[in-house]
């Protein structure tokens, strides 16, 4: 791979992390956090972000040990060619299935909130087509896309959600730890947050393209801090306004919160439309990161660097996965199941891999 003329900065890395995390799950995940932790969901979300940090730190330290290689390559260096490739295939398969299910989630929201008479297959096709036709040859182009869309994701979210502060009821968020939740329930809520943030794993594929790979820690940490703060803020706002019991009756609590907001003078009839448009940008950047991992990962795994061919070939696979769930309830069951196993690959596995790298004394600038 020629990485010399294709470089990104630590700031761009942070933007990639932020816009990758703030995507598909942002409308629905508060419900699953509340389902586990009750009114302790805001504190559970803090713990969930902390769990995500464990995986991120393992990844960036692996990146510093192997500044010239992506995960696909240093898997083989640390574990051997055969075992390393098995884990690489598992990771690629996970993101392929997850992308299909997340695309379906996007299509369900579009059908439910914007285009009720449009078949979900149309929305699925268009989003995958958009990702598949994006050039994967240059990582710098990929970084510029995230850099461009990130403000369009964050600022509208803030514009729509901040006015809801006046509707927060203190009794909805107290006691802060919840009403006597068990440790298992609280952890379930925390894990739901981590499950919604697994796209931070994109870092493993872009560190070798940094101008200064040693700064990957700074870029990754700042990116996750900002994204994590927004995730916690969304949970805090939805729980504070609705309370845990009402949220459990909603499919997309964040979207319902957006519908409550009114602008003085009724300048905008539907403020929630701004939220949905901003969310669509986030969906695109998140799914683009998933597809980047899939396409570049397959290319490196099989040493085949015609990424356009891989992107086109992956189109029908992701599409078939997206239309597989029978309805929205089955879709969320599949998402929770797949991302639960994904925690092992994106959080636990990097920690173990870093331990093996240190034990076997693998890695270094010359690696």
Coordinates of C-alpha atoms in Angstrom, one line a residue:
X1 CA 0.0 0.0 0.0
X2 CA 1.2 3.5 -0.9
X3 CA 0.6 5.6 2.2
X4 CA 3.2 8.3 1.4
X5 CA 0.9 10.6 -0.6
X6 CA -2.3 9.8 1.3
X7 CA -2.0 11.3 4.8
X8 CA -4.5 12.6 7.4
X9 CA -4.0 14.6 10.6
X10 CA -4.9 13.9 14.2
X11 CA -7.7 16.5 13.9
X12 CA -9.1 14.6 10.9
X13 CA -8.9 11.4 12.9
X14 CA -10.9 12.9 15.7
X15 CA -13.5 14.1 13.2
X16 CA -13.7 10.6 11.7
X17 CA -14.4 9.1 15.1
X18 CA -17.1 11.7 16.0
X19 CA -19.0 11.5 12.7
X20 CA -18.7 7.7 12.7
X21 CA -20.2 7.3 16.2
X22 CA -23.0 9.9 15.8
X23 CA -25.1 8.0 13.3
X24 CA -27.8 5.4 13.0
X25 CA -28.3 4.5 16.6
X26 CA -28.8 8.0 18.0
X27 CA -32.5 8.0 17.6
X28 CA -33.3 4.7 19.2
X29 CA -30.5 3.8 21.7
X30 CA -31.8 5.8 24.7
X31 CA -34.7 3.3 24.9
X32 CA -32.4 0.4 25.3
X33 CA -30.3 2.2 27.9
X34 CA -33.4 3.0 29.9
X35 CA -34.7 -0.6 29.4
X36 CA -31.7 -1.8 31.4
X37 CA -30.8 1.0 33.8
X38 CA -34.2 2.8 34.3
X39 CA -33.8 6.4 35.4
X40 CA -30.1 5.6 36.1
X41 CA -29.6 5.7 32.3
X42 CA -27.5 9.0 32.3
X43 CA -25.0 7.5 34.7
X44 CA -25.1 4.2 32.9
X45 CA -24.3 6.0 29.7
X46 CA -21.2 7.5 31.3
X47 CA -20.1 3.9 32.2
X48 CA -20.8 2.8 28.7
X49 CA -18.6 5.5 27.2
X50 CA -15.9 4.4 29.7
X51 CA -16.1 0.8 28.5
X52 CA -15.8 2.1 24.9
X53 CA -12.6 4.0 26.0
X54 CA -11.0 0.6 27.0
X55 CA -11.4 -0.7 23.4
X56 CA -10.2 2.6 21.9
X57 CA -7.1 2.8 24.1
X58 CA -6.2 -0.8 23.2
X59 CA -6.6 0.1 19.5
X60 CA -4.5 3.3 19.6
X61 CA -1.7 1.6 21.5
X62 CA -1.7 -1.2 18.9
X63 CA -1.6 1.5 16.3
X64 CA 1.4 3.1 17.9
X65 CA 3.2 -0.2 18.0
X66 CA 2.4 -0.9 14.4
X67 CA 2.3 2.6 12.8
X68 CA 2.7 1.2 9.3
X69 CA 0.0 -1.4 9.5
X70 CA -3.7 -1.7 9.8
X71 CA -5.5 -4.3 12.0
X72 CA -5.7 -6.8 9.2
X73 CA -1.9 -6.8 8.8
X74 CA -0.8 -6.8 12.4
X75 CA -3.3 -9.5 13.2
X76 CA -1.1 -11.8 11.2
X77 CA 2.1 -10.4 12.7
X78 CA 1.0 -11.0 16.3
X79 CA -1.0 -14.2 16.0
X80 CA 0.4 -15.8 12.9
X81 CA -1.0 -15.8 9.4
X82 CA -3.7 -18.5 9.8
X83 CA -5.1 -17.4 13.2
X84 CA -4.7 -13.7 12.3
X85 CA -6.7 -14.1 9.1
X86 CA -9.5 -16.0 10.9
X87 CA -10.0 -13.0 13.3
X88 CA -9.8 -10.6 10.4
X89 CA -12.5 -12.4 8.6
X90 CA -14.7 -12.5 11.8
X91 CA -14.3 -8.7 12.1
X92 CA -15.1 -8.1 8.5
X93 CA -18.2 -10.3 8.7
X94 CA -19.3 -8.5 11.9
X95 CA -19.2 -5.1 10.2
X96 CA -20.8 -6.5 7.1
X97 CA -23.8 -7.8 9.0
X98 CA -24.0 -4.8 11.3
X99 CA -24.0 -2.4 8.3
X100 CA -26.8 -4.3 6.7
X101 CA -28.9 -4.1 9.9
X102 CA -28.1 -0.5 10.5
X103 CA -29.1 0.3 6.9
X104 CA -32.4 -1.3 7.6
X105 CA -32.8 0.8 10.7
X106 CA -32.2 3.9 8.6
X107 CA -34.8 2.8 6.1
X108 CA -37.4 2.1 8.9
X109 CA -36.9 5.6 10.3
X110 CA -37.2 7.1 6.8
X111 CA -40.4 5.2 6.2
X112 CA -41.8 5.9 9.6
X113 CA -40.9 9.6 9.9
X114 CA -40.5 11.0 6.3
X115 CA -41.7 8.8 3.5
X116 CA -44.5 6.5 4.8
X117 CA -45.5 5.3 1.3
X118 CA -42.0 4.6 0.0
X119 CA -40.9 0.9 0.2
X120 CA -38.0 0.5 2.6
X121 CA -36.1 -1.3 -0.2
X122 CA -35.7 2.0 -2.0
X123 CA -34.1 3.8 1.0
X124 CA -31.9 0.7 1.6
X125 CA -30.8 0.6 -2.0
X126 CA -30.0 4.4 -2.2
X127 CA -27.9 4.5 1.0
X128 CA -25.8 1.4 0.1
X129 CA -25.4 2.7 -3.4
X130 CA -24.2 6.0 -2.0
X131 CA -21.6 4.3 0.2
X132 CA -20.5 1.8 -2.5
X133 CA -19.9 4.5 -5.1
X134 CA -17.7 6.6 -2.8
X135 CA -14.1 6.3 -3.7
X136 CA -12.2 4.1 -1.3
X137 CA -8.8 4.5 -3.0
X138 CA -7.8 7.6 -1.1
X139 CA -8.0 7.7 2.7
X140 CA -7.6 11.5 2.6
X141 CA -10.8 11.8 0.6
X142 CA -12.6 9.6 3.2
X143 CA -11.3 11.9 5.9
X144 CA -12.5 15.0 4.0
X145 CA -16.0 13.6 3.8
X146 CA -16.1 13.2 7.5
X147 CA -14.5 16.6 8.1
X148 CA -17.2 18.2 5.9
X149 CA -20.2 16.5 7.4
X150 CA -19.3 16.6 11.0
X151 CA -20.5 20.2 11.7
X152 CA -23.7 19.4 9.8
X153 CA -24.3 16.6 12.2
X154 CA -23.5 18.3 15.5
X155 CA -24.9 21.8 15.2
X156 CA -28.4 20.9 14.1
X157 CA -28.6 18.3 16.9
X158 CA -27.6 21.0 19.4
X159 CA -30.0 23.5 17.8
X160 CA -32.9 21.2 18.1
X161 CA -32.2 19.5 21.5
X162 CA -30.9 22.4 23.6
X163 CA -34.3 24.2 23.8
X164 CA -35.7 21.1 25.5
X165 CA -33.7 21.9 28.7
X166 CA -36.7 23.9 30.0
X167 CA -38.8 20.7 29.8
X168 CA -36.5 18.6 32.0
X169 CA -38.1 17.3 35.2
X170 CA -35.7 16.7 38.1
X171 CA -37.7 13.7 39.4
X172 CA -37.1 11.9 36.0
X173 CA -33.4 11.8 36.6
X174 CA -33.2 11.3 40.4
X175 CA -31.9 9.3 42.1
X176 CA -28.9 9.5 39.8
X177 CA -28.1 5.8 40.1
X178 CA -31.7 4.7 39.5
X179 CA -34.4 3.2 41.8
X180 CA -32.4 0.3 43.3
X181 CA -31.3 -1.3 40.0
X182 CA -29.4 -4.5 40.2
X183 CA -25.8 -4.5 39.0
X184 CA -26.9 -6.7 36.0
X185 CA -29.6 -4.3 34.9
X186 CA -27.3 -1.3 35.3
X187 CA -24.5 -3.0 33.3
X188 CA -27.1 -3.9 30.6
X189 CA -27.9 -0.3 30.2
X190 CA -24.2 0.6 30.0
X191 CA -23.5 -2.1 27.4
X192 CA -26.3 -0.7 25.3
X193 CA -24.4 2.6 25.0
X194 CA -21.2 0.8 24.1
X195 CA -23.1 -1.2 21.5
X196 CA -24.2 2.0 19.8
X197 CA -20.6 3.3 19.6
X198 CA -18.7 0.4 18.0
X199 CA -18.0 2.4 14.8
X200 CA -15.0 3.9 16.7
X201 CA -13.2 0.8 15.4
X202 CA -12.6 2.7 12.1
X203 CA -9.4 3.9 13.8
X204 CA -7.8 0.6 13.1
X205 CA -7.9 1.2 9.4
X206 CA -6.7 4.8 9.2
X207 CA -3.8 5.1 11.7
X208 CA -1.2 4.0 9.1
X209 CA -2.3 6.9 6.9
X210 CA -1.6 9.6 9.6
X211 CA 1.1 12.2 9.0
X212 CA 2.1 11.6 12.6
X213 CA 0.9 8.2 13.8
X214 CA 2.2 8.8 17.3
X215 CA -0.6 11.4 17.7
X216 CA -3.3 8.8 17.1
X217 CA -3.9 8.7 20.9
X218 CA -4.7 12.4 21.0
X219 CA -7.0 12.3 17.9
X220 CA -8.8 9.1 19.0
X221 CA -9.3 10.2 22.6
X222 CA -10.6 13.7 21.7
X223 CA -12.9 12.2 19.1
X224 CA -14.4 9.7 21.6
X225 CA -14.6 12.4 24.3
X226 CA -16.7 14.7 22.1
X227 CA -18.8 11.9 20.7
X228 CA -19.2 10.4 24.1
X229 CA -20.3 13.7 25.6
X230 CA -23.0 14.0 22.9
X231 CA -24.2 10.5 23.5
X232 CA -24.5 11.1 27.3
X233 CA -26.3 14.4 26.5
X234 CA -28.9 12.7 24.3
X235 CA -29.6 10.1 27.0
X236 CA -29.8 12.8 29.7
X237 CA -32.2 15.0 27.7
X238 CA -34.5 12.2 26.7
X239 CA -34.7 10.7 30.2
X240 CA -35.0 14.1 31.8
X241 CA -37.9 15.2 29.6
X242 CA -39.9 11.9 29.3
X243 CA -38.9 9.7 32.2
X244 CA -38.1 6.1 32.0
X245 CA -41.6 4.7 31.7
X246 CA -42.6 6.9 28.7
X247 CA -39.4 6.2 26.9
X248 CA -40.1 2.5 27.0
X249 CA -43.2 3.2 25.0
X250 CA -41.2 4.9 22.2
X251 CA -39.2 3.4 19.4
X252 CA -37.2 6.6 18.6
X253 CA -37.1 8.8 21.8
X254 CA -34.7 11.3 20.3
X255 CA -36.9 11.9 17.4
X256 CA -40.0 12.3 19.6
X257 CA -38.0 14.9 21.6
X258 CA -37.3 16.8 18.4
X259 CA -41.0 16.9 17.6
X260 CA -41.7 18.6 20.9
X261 CA -39.6 21.6 20.1
X262 CA -41.3 24.7 18.8
X263 CA -39.7 27.9 17.5
X264 CA -41.2 31.2 18.6
X265 CA -43.3 32.7 15.9
X266 CA -43.7 29.3 14.3
X267 CA -41.0 30.1 11.8
X268 CA -40.5 26.4 11.3
X269 CA -43.5 24.2 11.3
X270 CA -41.5 21.0 11.9
X271 CA -38.3 21.5 13.8
X272 CA -37.8 17.7 13.9
X273 CA -37.2 17.8 10.2
X274 CA -33.8 19.5 10.9
X275 CA -33.0 16.7 13.4
X276 CA -33.8 14.0 10.8
X277 CA -31.8 15.7 8.1
X278 CA -28.8 16.0 10.5
X279 CA -29.3 12.4 11.5
X280 CA -29.2 11.3 7.8
X281 CA -25.8 12.9 7.4
X282 CA -24.7 10.9 10.5
X283 CA -26.1 7.7 9.0
X284 CA -24.1 8.2 5.9
X285 CA -20.8 8.9 7.6
X286 CA -21.4 5.9 10.0
X287 CA -22.3 3.5 7.2
X288 CA -19.4 4.8 5.1
X289 CA -17.0 3.9 7.9
X290 CA -18.5 0.4 8.1
X291 CA -18.1 0.0 4.4
X292 CA -14.6 1.4 4.5
X293 CA -13.6 -1.3 7.0
X294 CA -15.3 -3.9 4.8
X295 CA -13.8 -2.9 1.5
X296 CA -10.3 -2.0 2.7
X297 CA -10.3 -5.0 5.1
X298 CA -11.1 -7.4 2.3
X299 CA -8.5 -5.7 0.0
X300 CA -5.7 -6.1 2.6
X301 CA -6.8 -9.6 3.6
X302 CA -6.6 -11.0 0.1
X303 CA -3.9 -8.5 -1.1
X304 CA -6.3 -7.3 -3.8
X305 CA -6.4 -3.5 -4.0
X306 CA -9.1 -2.8 -6.7
X307 CA -11.4 -1.4 -4.1
X308 CA -14.1 -0.4 -6.6
X309 CA -14.6 -4.1 -7.5
X310 CA -14.9 -5.1 -3.9
X311 CA -17.3 -2.2 -3.2
X312 CA -19.6 -3.3 -6.0
X313 CA -19.4 -6.9 -5.1
X314 CA -20.3 -6.2 -1.5
X315 CA -23.4 -4.2 -2.5
X316 CA -25.8 -7.1 -2.9
X317 CA -24.5 -8.8 0.2
X318 CA -25.3 -5.8 2.4
X319 CA -28.6 -5.3 0.7
X320 CA -29.7 -8.9 1.3
X321 CA -28.8 -8.6 5.0
X322 CA -30.7 -5.3 5.2
X323 CA -34.0 -6.8 3.9
X324 CA -33.7 -10.0 5.9
X325 CA -35.5 -9.0 9.1
X326 CA -39.2 -9.5 8.9
X327 CA -40.1 -6.3 10.7
X328 CA -38.7 -3.5 12.9
X329 CA -38.9 -5.6 16.1
X330 CA -36.9 -8.5 14.6
X331 CA -34.5 -6.0 13.2
X332 CA -33.7 -4.6 16.7
X333 CA -33.4 -8.1 18.1
X334 CA -30.8 -8.9 15.5
X335 CA -29.0 -5.6 16.1
X336 CA -28.7 -6.2 19.8
X337 CA -27.6 -9.8 19.3
X338 CA -25.0 -9.0 16.6
X339 CA -23.5 -5.9 18.5
X340 CA -23.3 -7.9 21.7
X341 CA -21.0 -10.4 20.0
X342 CA -19.3 -7.4 18.3
X343 CA -18.3 -6.2 21.8
X344 CA -16.0 -9.2 22.0
X345 CA -14.3 -8.3 18.7
X346 CA -14.1 -4.5 19.2
X347 CA -13.5 -4.2 22.9
X348 CA -12.2 -7.5 24.3
X349 CA -10.2 -8.7 21.4
X350 CA -8.0 -5.6 21.0
X351 CA -7.1 -5.7 24.7
X352 CA -6.1 -9.4 24.3
X353 CA -4.2 -8.7 21.1
X354 CA -2.3 -5.9 22.7
X355 CA -1.3 -8.2 25.5
X356 CA -0.1 -10.8 23.0
X357 CA 1.9 -8.1 21.2
X358 CA 3.7 -7.2 24.4
X359 CA 4.3 -10.8 25.5
X360 CA 5.7 -11.7 22.1
X361 CA 7.5 -8.4 21.8
X362 CA 6.0 -7.6 18.5
X363 CA 5.7 -4.2 17.1
X364 CA 7.7 -1.0 16.9
X365 CA 8.4 1.8 14.4
X366 CA 10.2 -0.6 12.1
X367 CA 7.4 -3.2 12.3

